Each structure stands twice: as C-alpha cells, then as structure tokens.
Tab-separated table of C-alpha atoms and ligand atoms in Angstrom:
chain	number	residue	atom	x	y	z
A	1	MET	CA	0.000	0.000	0.000
A	2	THR	CA	1.424	3.349	-1.004
A	3	GLN	CA	1.469	6.463	1.166
A	4	ASN	CA	1.948	8.763	-1.785
A	5	ILE	CA	-1.137	9.973	-3.544
A	6	ALA	CA	0.627	10.377	-6.879
A	7	ASP	CA	1.444	6.644	-6.906
A	8	CYS	CA	-1.747	5.306	-5.405
A	9	ARG	CA	-3.328	4.234	-8.686
A	10	LYS	CA	-1.345	1.029	-8.449
A	11	ASP	CA	-3.192	0.139	-5.232
A	12	PHE	CA	-6.383	-0.358	-7.255
A	13	PRO	CA	-6.504	-3.680	-9.134
A	14	ALA	CA	-9.518	-2.668	-11.262
A	15	LEU	CA	-7.562	0.254	-12.697
A	16	GLN	CA	-4.808	-2.011	-14.040
A	17	GLN	CA	-6.879	-3.249	-16.981
A	18	ASN	CA	-7.497	-2.272	-20.557
A	19	ILE	CA	-10.968	-1.401	-21.804
A	20	SER	CA	-11.513	-1.272	-25.544
A	21	GLY	CA	-7.797	-1.931	-25.926
A	22	ARG	CA	-6.744	1.084	-23.833
A	23	SER	CA	-5.726	1.619	-20.272
A	24	LEU	CA	-8.921	2.262	-18.306
A	25	VAL	CA	-9.666	5.908	-17.506
A	26	TYR	CA	-12.170	5.743	-14.676
A	27	LEU	CA	-14.086	8.992	-14.253
A	28	ASP	CA	-17.188	7.627	-12.520
A	29	THR	CA	-16.180	7.647	-8.878
A	30	ALA	CA	-19.275	9.638	-7.892
A	31	ALA	CA	-21.358	6.595	-8.875
A	32	SER	CA	-19.031	4.154	-7.149
A	33	ALA	CA	-15.363	4.305	-6.251
A	34	GLN	CA	-12.958	1.508	-7.129
A	35	GLN	CA	-11.572	-0.403	-4.167
A	36	PRO	CA	-7.909	-0.626	-3.171
A	37	ALA	CA	-6.348	-4.053	-2.687
A	38	ALA	CA	-6.276	-3.368	1.050
A	39	VAL	CA	-10.093	-3.353	1.122
A	40	ILE	CA	-10.463	-6.362	-1.157
A	41	ASP	CA	-7.914	-8.285	0.920
A	42	ALA	CA	-9.539	-7.376	4.247
A	43	VAL	CA	-12.863	-8.729	2.985
A	44	ALA	CA	-11.247	-11.863	1.527
A	45	GLN	CA	-9.264	-12.561	4.678
A	46	TYR	CA	-12.385	-12.282	6.778
A	47	GLN	CA	-14.269	-14.597	4.428
A	48	ARG	CA	-11.475	-17.153	4.372
A	49	GLU	CA	-10.471	-17.197	8.029
A	50	ASN	CA	-12.834	-15.392	10.333
A	51	HIS	CA	-16.370	-15.641	9.031
A	52	ALA	CA	-19.117	-16.253	11.569
A	53	ASN	CA	-22.144	-14.333	12.766
A	54	VAL	CA	-21.510	-11.406	15.097
A	55	HIS	CA	-22.667	-10.761	18.684
A	56	ARG	CA	-24.047	-14.301	18.932
A	57	GLY	CA	-21.531	-17.049	19.333
A	58	VAL	CA	-19.233	-18.112	22.131
A	59	HIS	CA	-16.866	-19.738	19.681
A	60	THR	CA	-13.608	-18.318	18.390
A	61	LEU	CA	-14.717	-17.352	14.912
A	62	SER	CA	-17.733	-15.473	16.216
A	63	HIS	CA	-15.511	-13.584	18.633
A	64	ARG	CA	-13.119	-12.690	15.836
A	65	ALA	CA	-15.918	-11.578	13.512
A	66	THR	CA	-17.423	-9.455	16.289
A	67	GLU	CA	-14.092	-7.854	17.074
A	68	LEU	CA	-13.478	-6.980	13.435
A	69	TYR	CA	-17.009	-5.658	12.920
A	70	GLU	CA	-16.984	-3.572	16.099
A	71	GLY	CA	-13.427	-2.485	15.333
A	72	ALA	CA	-14.717	-0.973	12.113
A	73	ARG	CA	-17.262	0.989	14.149
A	74	ASP	CA	-14.459	2.458	16.234
A	75	LYS	CA	-12.570	3.429	13.079
A	76	LEU	CA	-15.640	5.154	11.649
A	77	ARG	CA	-16.254	6.987	14.916
A	78	ALA	CA	-12.768	8.410	14.936
A	79	PHE	CA	-12.827	9.164	11.199
A	80	ILE	CA	-15.855	11.456	11.439
A	81	ASN	CA	-15.109	12.648	14.973
A	82	ALA	CA	-18.341	11.368	16.477
A	83	SER	CA	-18.363	11.685	20.237
A	84	ASN	CA	-19.441	8.093	20.872
A	85	ARG	CA	-19.331	4.767	19.007
A	86	THR	CA	-23.011	4.277	19.872
A	87	GLU	CA	-23.761	7.025	17.347
A	88	ILE	CA	-22.429	4.974	14.417
A	89	ILE	CA	-25.308	2.973	12.934
A	90	PHE	CA	-24.308	0.635	10.110
A	91	THR	CA	-26.758	0.681	7.223
A	92	SER	CA	-26.762	-0.596	3.658
A	93	GLY	CA	-25.892	2.909	2.433
A	94	THR	CA	-26.953	6.534	2.357
A	95	THR	CA	-30.380	5.612	1.050
A	96	GLU	CA	-31.204	3.393	3.993
A	97	ALA	CA	-29.749	5.906	6.438
A	98	ILE	CA	-32.014	8.699	5.168
A	99	ASN	CA	-35.076	6.450	5.111
A	100	LEU	CA	-34.278	5.471	8.692
A	101	VAL	CA	-34.341	9.098	9.818
A	102	ALA	CA	-37.477	9.877	7.799
A	103	GLN	CA	-39.377	6.943	9.284
A	104	SER	CA	-37.969	6.712	12.777
A	105	TYR	CA	-37.247	10.336	13.686
A	106	CYS	CA	-39.709	12.265	11.537
A	107	ARG	CA	-42.734	10.056	11.080
A	108	PRO	CA	-43.715	9.965	14.772
A	109	ILE	CA	-43.465	13.754	15.157
A	110	LEU	CA	-44.932	15.012	11.868
A	111	GLY	CA	-48.491	16.107	11.239
A	112	ALA	CA	-50.517	18.379	9.007
A	113	GLY	CA	-49.046	21.879	8.971
A	114	ASP	CA	-45.480	20.647	9.507
A	115	GLN	CA	-42.850	20.974	6.808
A	116	ILE	CA	-39.697	19.199	5.627
A	117	LEU	CA	-37.203	21.466	3.901
A	118	ILE	CA	-34.855	20.252	1.147
A	119	THR	CA	-33.191	21.880	-1.882
A	120	TRP	CA	-33.359	21.499	-5.659
A	121	LEU	CA	-29.872	20.020	-5.630
A	122	GLU	CA	-30.778	16.782	-3.921
A	123	HIS	CA	-30.265	13.208	-5.088
A	124	HIS	CA	-33.514	11.206	-5.255
A	125	SER	CA	-32.424	9.463	-2.032
A	126	ASN	CA	-32.776	12.795	-0.268
A	127	ILE	CA	-36.129	13.581	-1.876
A	128	VAL	CA	-38.285	10.477	-2.071
A	129	PRO	CA	-37.960	9.342	1.584
A	130	TRP	CA	-39.280	12.768	2.588
A	131	GLN	CA	-42.105	12.593	0.044
A	132	LEU	CA	-43.083	9.230	1.523
A	133	VAL	CA	-43.122	10.482	5.090
A	134	CYS	CA	-45.056	13.579	4.034
A	135	GLU	CA	-47.682	11.382	2.374
A	136	GLN	CA	-47.876	9.270	5.515
A	137	THR	CA	-48.305	12.197	7.901
A	138	GLY	CA	-49.891	15.056	5.953
A	139	ALA	CA	-46.744	17.163	6.262
A	140	GLU	CA	-45.529	19.275	3.354
A	141	LEU	CA	-42.245	19.097	1.443
A	142	ILE	CA	-40.792	22.515	0.625
A	143	VAL	CA	-37.822	23.073	-1.651
A	144	ALA	CA	-35.218	25.843	-1.719
A	145	PRO	CA	-34.239	26.899	-5.265
A	146	ILE	CA	-30.815	26.881	-6.942
A	147	ASN	CA	-29.317	29.501	-9.223
A	148	ASP	CA	-27.914	29.148	-12.759
A	149	ASP	CA	-24.514	28.126	-11.378
A	150	GLY	CA	-26.091	25.304	-9.400
A	151	GLU	CA	-25.770	26.949	-5.981
A	152	VAL	CA	-28.468	26.884	-3.334
A	153	GLY	CA	-29.882	30.377	-2.890
A	154	LEU	CA	-29.071	30.977	0.766
A	155	ASP	CA	-31.476	33.886	1.174
A	156	GLU	CA	-34.290	31.788	-0.262
A	157	LEU	CA	-33.305	28.824	1.911
A	158	TYR	CA	-33.232	30.964	5.047
A	159	ALA	CA	-36.572	32.527	4.144
A	160	LEU	CA	-38.141	29.060	4.118
A	161	MET	CA	-36.893	28.304	7.653
A	162	SER	CA	-39.576	28.645	10.307
A	163	ASP	CA	-40.803	26.772	13.327
A	164	ARG	CA	-43.110	24.784	11.044
A	165	VAL	CA	-40.027	23.079	9.555
A	166	LYS	CA	-39.276	19.852	11.411
A	167	MET	CA	-36.257	18.776	9.373
A	168	LEU	CA	-33.801	20.313	6.953
A	169	ALA	CA	-32.234	17.635	4.748
A	170	ILE	CA	-29.406	18.882	2.566
A	171	GLY	CA	-26.590	17.363	0.557
A	172	HIS	CA	-23.003	18.115	1.536
A	173	VAL	CA	-21.906	17.905	-2.114
A	174	SER	CA	-24.205	17.616	-5.132
A	175	ASN	CA	-23.641	14.414	-7.081
A	176	ALA	CA	-24.969	15.928	-10.312
A	177	LEU	CA	-23.169	19.288	-10.236
A	178	GLY	CA	-20.418	18.984	-7.639
A	179	THR	CA	-21.590	22.048	-5.691
A	180	VAL	CA	-20.318	22.064	-2.108
A	181	ASN	CA	-22.932	23.500	0.222
A	182	PRO	CA	-21.792	25.721	3.106
A	183	VAL	CA	-23.240	23.234	5.559
A	184	ARG	CA	-21.822	24.776	8.718
A	185	ARG	CA	-23.317	28.173	7.967
A	186	ILE	CA	-26.632	26.611	7.022
A	187	VAL	CA	-26.725	24.540	10.203
A	188	GLU	CA	-26.061	27.647	12.304
A	189	ARG	CA	-29.002	29.348	10.676
A	190	ALA	CA	-31.253	26.310	11.137
A	191	ARG	CA	-30.334	26.250	14.843
A	192	GLN	CA	-31.906	29.679	15.266
A	193	HIS	CA	-35.232	28.046	14.381
A	194	ASP	CA	-34.492	24.803	16.273
A	195	ILE	CA	-34.616	22.894	12.999
A	196	PRO	CA	-32.747	19.584	13.074
A	197	VAL	CA	-30.451	19.061	10.098
A	198	LEU	CA	-29.649	15.879	8.217
A	199	VAL	CA	-26.679	16.078	5.869
A	200	ASP	CA	-26.544	13.674	2.932
A	201	GLY	CA	-22.812	13.082	2.959
A	202	ALA	CA	-22.628	10.488	0.174
A	203	GLN	CA	-20.470	12.798	-1.946
A	204	GLY	CA	-18.827	14.622	0.947
A	205	MET	CA	-17.083	11.771	2.743
A	206	PRO	CA	-14.842	10.612	-0.133
A	207	HIS	CA	-13.451	14.064	-0.845
A	208	MET	CA	-12.917	15.971	2.402
A	209	ALA	CA	-12.267	15.540	6.095
A	210	VAL	CA	-15.661	15.366	7.763
A	211	ASP	CA	-16.077	16.336	11.405
A	212	VAL	CA	-19.687	15.816	12.371
A	213	GLN	CA	-19.341	17.731	15.622
A	214	GLY	CA	-17.672	20.589	13.798
A	215	LEU	CA	-20.457	20.708	11.220
A	216	GLY	CA	-22.998	20.938	14.018
A	217	CYS	CA	-25.623	18.870	12.215
A	218	ASP	CA	-27.842	16.230	13.834
A	219	PHE	CA	-27.573	13.382	11.334
A	220	TYR	CA	-24.947	12.622	8.694
A	221	ALA	CA	-25.539	9.818	6.168
A	222	PHE	CA	-22.996	8.214	3.843
A	223	SER	CA	-22.215	5.146	1.718
A	224	GLY	CA	-19.203	2.851	1.910
A	225	HIS	CA	-18.902	2.243	-1.814
A	226	LYS	CA	-18.354	5.926	-2.601
A	227	MET	CA	-15.426	6.093	-0.180
A	228	TYR	CA	-13.491	3.133	-1.614
A	229	GLY	CA	-15.279	0.524	0.502
A	230	PRO	CA	-17.681	-2.275	-0.434
A	231	THR	CA	-21.223	-1.821	-1.728
A	232	GLY	CA	-24.088	-2.536	0.642
A	233	THR	CA	-22.438	-0.634	3.494
A	234	GLY	CA	-23.008	2.802	4.908
A	235	VAL	CA	-23.405	4.758	8.091
A	236	LEU	CA	-26.003	6.873	9.745
A	237	TRP	CA	-24.374	9.068	12.325
A	238	GLY	CA	-26.828	10.730	14.673
A	239	ARG	CA	-26.654	12.584	17.942
A	240	GLU	CA	-27.029	10.097	20.734
A	241	ALA	CA	-29.814	11.993	22.463
A	242	LEU	CA	-31.918	11.937	19.292
A	243	LEU	CA	-31.155	8.300	18.485
A	244	GLU	CA	-32.061	7.303	22.047
A	245	ASP	CA	-35.554	8.703	21.653
A	246	MET	CA	-36.197	7.195	18.220
A	247	PRO	CA	-38.111	3.921	17.856
A	248	PRO	CA	-36.443	1.075	15.947
A	249	TYR	CA	-36.673	1.260	12.166
A	250	GLN	CA	-36.837	-2.498	11.661
A	251	GLY	CA	-37.514	-5.367	14.019
A	252	GLY	CA	-35.587	-8.621	14.172
A	253	GLY	CA	-32.616	-10.350	15.707
A	254	ASP	CA	-29.896	-8.374	17.486
A	255	MET	CA	-32.034	-5.274	18.018
A	256	ILE	CA	-33.674	-6.674	21.157
A	257	LEU	CA	-32.655	-7.444	24.723
A	258	GLU	CA	-35.674	-9.556	25.477
A	259	VAL	CA	-38.704	-10.732	23.512
A	260	SER	CA	-42.001	-12.015	24.796
A	261	PHE	CA	-45.475	-11.782	23.329
A	262	ASP	CA	-46.409	-9.294	26.041
A	263	ASN	CA	-43.385	-7.072	26.012
A	264	THR	CA	-40.266	-6.733	23.891
A	265	VAL	CA	-37.348	-4.716	25.186
A	266	TYR	CA	-35.186	-3.128	22.525
A	267	ASN	CA	-31.423	-3.317	22.565
A	268	GLU	CA	-29.267	-0.313	23.374
A	269	LEU	CA	-27.628	1.907	20.775
A	270	PRO	CA	-26.375	1.294	18.174
A	271	TYR	CA	-27.835	-2.234	17.981
A	272	LYS	CA	-31.422	-0.974	18.285
A	273	PHE	CA	-31.074	0.108	14.656
A	274	GLU	CA	-29.167	-2.900	13.334
A	275	ALA	CA	-31.802	-5.617	13.038
A	276	GLY	CA	-30.750	-8.936	11.550
A	277	THR	CA	-27.378	-10.232	10.437
A	278	PRO	CA	-25.485	-7.228	9.124
A	279	ASN	CA	-23.136	-6.978	6.144
A	280	ILE	CA	-20.208	-8.142	8.280
A	281	ALA	CA	-17.721	-8.584	5.457
A	282	GLY	CA	-18.685	-5.249	3.921
A	283	VAL	CA	-18.348	-3.344	7.180
A	284	ILE	CA	-14.897	-4.866	7.773
A	285	GLY	CA	-13.992	-3.736	4.254
A	286	LEU	CA	-15.311	-0.273	5.068
A	287	GLY	CA	-13.031	-0.181	8.106
A	288	ALA	CA	-10.122	-1.037	5.810
A	289	ALA	CA	-11.184	1.779	3.461
A	290	VAL	CA	-11.010	4.200	6.395
A	291	ASP	CA	-7.488	2.965	7.206
A	292	TYR	CA	-6.531	3.488	3.575
A	293	LEU	CA	-7.929	7.023	3.424
A	294	GLN	CA	-6.243	7.913	6.699
A	295	SER	CA	-2.903	6.584	5.462
A	296	LEU	CA	-3.106	9.060	2.586
A	297	GLY	CA	-4.702	11.838	4.635
A	298	MET	CA	-7.990	13.523	3.749
A	299	GLU	CA	-6.362	16.950	3.460
A	300	LYS	CA	-3.957	15.615	0.841
A	301	ILE	CA	-6.782	13.874	-1.000
A	302	SER	CA	-8.809	17.097	-1.070
A	303	ALA	CA	-5.867	19.134	-2.334
A	304	HIS	CA	-5.026	16.576	-5.039
A	305	GLU	CA	-8.643	16.441	-6.215
A	306	LYS	CA	-9.018	20.212	-6.141
A	307	HIS	CA	-5.982	20.571	-8.385
A	308	LEU	CA	-7.369	17.920	-10.735
A	309	HIS	CA	-10.836	19.445	-10.760
A	310	ASP	CA	-9.456	22.851	-11.744
A	311	TYR	CA	-7.363	21.179	-14.432
A	312	MET	CA	-10.428	19.289	-15.710
A	313	VAL	CA	-12.600	22.407	-15.844
A	314	ASN	CA	-9.933	24.335	-17.758
A	315	LYS	CA	-9.426	21.492	-20.203
A	316	LEU	CA	-13.146	20.971	-20.766
A	317	GLU	CA	-13.613	24.685	-21.383
A	318	SER	CA	-11.025	24.445	-24.136
A	319	VAL	CA	-13.006	21.818	-26.061
A	320	ASP	CA	-15.205	23.384	-28.741
A	321	GLY	CA	-18.863	22.643	-28.175
A	322	VAL	CA	-18.574	21.829	-24.462
A	323	ARG	CA	-21.104	23.503	-22.190
A	324	LEU	CA	-20.418	23.136	-18.472
A	325	ILE	CA	-23.422	22.475	-16.252
A	326	GLY	CA	-22.715	23.404	-12.654
A	327	THR	CA	-20.340	26.320	-12.257
A	328	ALA	CA	-20.566	27.026	-8.539
A	329	ASP	CA	-17.689	28.769	-6.776
A	330	GLU	CA	-17.273	25.898	-4.340
A	331	LYS	CA	-17.054	22.566	-6.107
A	332	ALA	CA	-15.742	19.092	-5.468
A	333	SER	CA	-14.639	16.435	-7.918
A	334	VAL	CA	-17.646	16.425	-10.253
A	335	GLN	CA	-18.239	18.168	-13.562
A	336	SER	CA	-21.392	17.780	-15.648
A	337	PHE	CA	-21.362	18.939	-19.249
A	338	MET	CA	-22.983	18.738	-22.662
A	339	LEU	CA	-21.083	18.374	-25.928
A	340	ASP	CA	-22.869	20.144	-28.807
A	341	ASP	CA	-26.255	18.473	-29.099
A	342	ILE	CA	-24.895	14.947	-28.749
A	343	HIS	CA	-27.137	12.853	-26.526
A	344	PRO	CA	-25.213	12.124	-23.300
A	345	HIS	CA	-25.809	8.360	-23.624
A	346	ASP	CA	-24.324	8.354	-27.141
A	347	LEU	CA	-21.388	10.350	-25.861
A	348	GLY	CA	-20.878	7.933	-22.970
A	349	THR	CA	-20.812	4.981	-25.376
A	350	ILE	CA	-18.295	6.640	-27.682
A	351	LEU	CA	-16.092	7.462	-24.705
A	352	ASP	CA	-16.342	3.881	-23.442
A	353	ASN	CA	-15.127	2.703	-26.839
A	354	GLN	CA	-12.010	4.737	-26.090
A	355	GLY	CA	-11.574	3.301	-22.595
A	356	VAL	CA	-13.012	6.346	-20.810
A	357	ALA	CA	-15.749	5.644	-18.216
A	358	ILE	CA	-18.097	8.517	-17.378
A	359	ARG	CA	-21.701	8.548	-16.217
A	360	THR	CA	-24.487	9.884	-18.373
A	361	GLY	CA	-28.152	10.544	-17.700
A	362	HIS	CA	-30.068	12.268	-14.916
A	363	HIS	CA	-27.748	11.041	-12.135
A	364	CYS	CA	-30.762	10.304	-9.906
A	365	ALA	CA	-31.257	14.049	-9.619
A	366	MET	CA	-34.102	14.710	-12.045
A	367	PRO	CA	-35.103	18.049	-10.475
A	368	VAL	CA	-31.572	19.365	-11.103
A	369	MET	CA	-31.858	18.335	-14.750
A	370	GLN	CA	-35.291	19.986	-14.993
A	371	ARG	CA	-33.840	23.176	-13.522
A	372	PHE	CA	-31.378	23.319	-16.431
A	373	GLY	CA	-33.971	22.272	-19.029
A	374	LEU	CA	-32.156	18.995	-19.701
A	375	THR	CA	-33.027	15.322	-19.492
A	376	GLY	CA	-29.477	14.377	-18.667
A	377	THR	CA	-25.811	15.348	-18.816
A	378	ALA	CA	-22.434	13.707	-19.255
A	379	ARG	CA	-20.613	13.674	-15.927
A	380	ALA	CA	-16.940	13.153	-15.222
A	381	SER	CA	-16.174	12.569	-11.563
A	382	LEU	CA	-12.801	12.225	-9.899
A	383	GLY	CA	-11.306	10.025	-7.250
A	384	LEU	CA	-8.018	10.060	-5.428
A	385	TYR	CA	-6.484	7.707	-8.032
A	386	ASN	CA	-7.061	9.989	-11.021
A	387	ASN	CA	-4.338	12.113	-12.569
A	388	THR	CA	-3.958	14.720	-15.290
A	389	ASP	CA	-3.335	11.985	-17.897
A	390	ASP	CA	-6.882	10.723	-17.271
A	391	ILE	CA	-8.241	14.174	-18.042
A	392	ASP	CA	-6.105	14.525	-21.145
A	393	CYS	CA	-7.529	11.178	-22.331
A	394	LEU	CA	-11.060	12.477	-21.660
A	395	VAL	CA	-10.376	15.533	-23.786
A	396	VAL	CA	-8.945	13.478	-26.656
A	397	ALA	CA	-11.975	11.170	-26.486
A	398	LEU	CA	-14.361	14.156	-26.576
A	399	GLU	CA	-12.599	15.582	-29.599
A	400	LYS	CA	-12.907	12.216	-31.317
A	401	ALA	CA	-16.619	12.162	-30.458
A	402	ARG	CA	-17.023	15.560	-32.121
A	403	GLU	CA	-15.402	14.234	-35.290
A	404	ILE	CA	-17.711	11.225	-35.290
A	405	PHE	CA	-20.813	13.396	-34.923
A	406	ALA	CA	-19.654	16.184	-37.253
B	501	LIG	N1	-26.976	10.969	-2.059
B	501	LIG	C1	-26.090	11.378	-2.966
B	501	LIG	C2	-25.626	12.807	-2.956
B	501	LIG	C3	-25.597	10.470	-3.906
B	501	LIG	O1	-24.688	10.879	-4.789
B	501	LIG	C4	-26.049	9.129	-3.889
B	501	LIG	C5	-25.621	8.144	-4.939
B	501	LIG	C6	-26.944	8.744	-2.883
B	501	LIG	C7	-27.395	9.691	-1.990
B	501	LIG	C8	-27.410	7.353	-2.746
B	501	LIG	O2	-26.373	6.521	-2.323
B	501	LIG	P1	-26.569	4.952	-2.197
B	501	LIG	O3	-25.198	4.440	-1.944
B	501	LIG	O4	-27.500	4.713	-1.064
B	501	LIG	O5	-27.148	4.492	-3.502
B	501	LIG	N2	-25.193	8.736	-6.133
B	501	LIG	C9	-24.983	8.109	-7.321
B	501	LIG	C10	-24.465	8.800	-8.440
B	501	LIG	O6	-24.176	9.964	-8.456
B	501	LIG	N3	-24.363	7.930	-9.449
B	501	LIG	O7	-24.793	6.736	-9.039
B	501	LIG	C11	-25.179	6.825	-7.707
C-alpha cells in the first residue's frame, strides 16, 4: 500500500486493466469508487479465516468476527469525529440511512401543517424518503431553489426556515453538479429556528475531512462504496440523544434485549437500529477503506482532487462545443457537461469505446436536470487515483466524439 497519492493508482486492481484496448480511464467515482487491494484483501481474509455471525456465538470465529465488525465501528467513529461509538449505525448505504431518519425520527413527530425542507440540488435518495413520510403524515415538502450556477440560494433557503419546519435535509456535495454546500453556515441558521439538520454526505465523505461535531448537524448519512469501501455498506451518524428517543426502524434479531409476546425490550444503541445479520464482510472492508484514506490523509486527497478538478474544468472549457453544467464557486470532484447536441448516452458509449468511463443521464437528480432544461448530462467525476493523464484522455476522447458526430 502506497502512502503517496501520486502513486496510489497502483493500489487499485480494477484500474490495471485495458478497456476497448486502452488503459482504463475511470471517471465515474461519484457513482461508485474503485476499491484498493487493502479493502479487497480485508474482505477476503475475513471470508477465508474469520467468518461467523456477530454478537451471537461463544466460539472463536464469532468472537473474531465481532471484534473486526466492532473495530470498524471504532474506526468510523474516529474518522468522522463522532463523540461516541453508539452514534455509528451501520446501514446498507446513504439511502437506507435517510429512510431510517425519515421513518424513525420524523414520522412519529410530523403532522398536518409541519414541513420538511430540502433543496433542488438533492439526489432522489434525499427527496423520495421525505415525500413518503409527508404522504404518511400530511406534512408538506418545501424546496429551496438553486441559481444558474447550481448553488443553493441561501437567502431563499433561510426565508423558508420557520418553526413549522421539522427537518432540513441537505446534501453536503451535489452528485450531479459537484456544488459544495456551506453546511456549517446553514446549520447555524437552522439552529436559530431549532430545525434539526440531516446532511446527505454520500459525496462529501470521499473528498474531504468530515467532522460531524464541527459541522454541528444532527444526522450525517454516507455510503461505503463511494469512499473506496464495499457496496451494501453505509453509516447513519446521529446525535445520541436523538437516536435514544427514536423507535427502531426495523424489528428482528440483534435489536432486542428480550422478547415475549407481552413485552419486547429493545437493545441499546447502536444495535437498536441494526436488526438482523449485518453486512459483516462489507463493514470490515469499510473499516479497511477508512485505514486506507487515513494513510493518505484527507487533506492531501482534497488538495489533489481540487488541483485535478481545476485542471479538468480548464481542459473541458477548451473543447469546442462543451457547455459546463454546474459552475458554482465551491465545487468538489464532479463536472457535468454537454457536448454540442450529442445525446449524453451516445457520448458515454463513444467514450467507453475509447476506454473512458463517465456517467451519463439524470444522475438520480431529475429536479436538477429539470432546472437546467435537460433530461441528462455527461458527468466526469474524480477520485483520489485519477491524474492529469486521465483528463487529457477524456479531452482526446471528446474531440474524437465531435469528429464522429460532425
Ligand atoms: N446521495 C447522494 C448525494 C448520492 O450521490 C447518492 C448516490 C446517494 C445519496 C445514494 O447513495 P446509495 O449508496 O445509497 O445508492 N449517487 C450516485 C451517483 O451519483 N451515481 O450513481 C449513484
């Protein structure tokens, strides 16, 4: 495992292959990051040597599995600076974490006249769970607008804050446009109205050091597979006092202390929210991803990606026919664009034929697309393993696409 970010591409087995006869240029980390060998090996070693169910057995393998699984919780706690390991709830990803808060925190307290506040920038995972809970309770979903650069209008957002709002749910970084929201400032403002804040951190965690206490929010949700860990893993961080008062989201094994037909006593935090056999292997892999990120250092990763993002924006601007979508002042690692009037899916296919992987379409953020009068965009997104060569290859591939469509 390398400690130097410039050399870290070699830590990623998936990046050592050719696609369409060329060295793979992977520019789709926002959809899912590739995994370093350290993560793959941690999962494989667990599967080969230590697999058993957690929290249940008295035998050696069960003890080992439990230690590894709970060890990952400790790593995650430290990584996001949570005050207590009981605040780290393992979920299947950001989506489940947000649904958990919508159903367990919001549903019991919402009624007609109450509001949930989100923004136009959100991923569907930070829209639909709130629509569901609003339908269930008669509450109303209200949405703060974005400007032509893809930034949330702070004045408009603040104007929507009132004591009717029972939750503000906002993305840390937009997956479609790369806009970084000034979460700390927004949280401070929400506090003045006693509005709890959930931050969708799916695109924040992989790119910057996250300190949940520093941000001041109440819940922070993220996915393992976007931060170089396995799919099917994620975390809901919540303030202990809030989590304590919330009813379980799902019932089943491990989330109880005692069950009888008259009275079931729920387990303590965090197990109250982890019903059933969890994704043990995945969580251990997520712990290894945290070790990997820490060995590089989040500050260094951010600086490297910022440099690359600026380079990518400059290069894209130099390609005739490119129109950038999402031009906020504060951005991270994502650039959406259109090339002439080429359909993004056609563009994505032509790029794939040249070994360049990007995502095309609505990026599960249809309202953002509607705001720009589009059905979809091409999106290049960066990870810590990318370099300027990758961006040069993207530019060459785009120029080739223009020739093909000329
Ligand atoms: N929130 C944001 C901001 C996201 O980018 C995503 C996934 C999610 C929530 C949902 O995460 P999940 O792990 O629970 O699925 N974003 C993307 C993307 O941009 N391309 O594919 C998935």
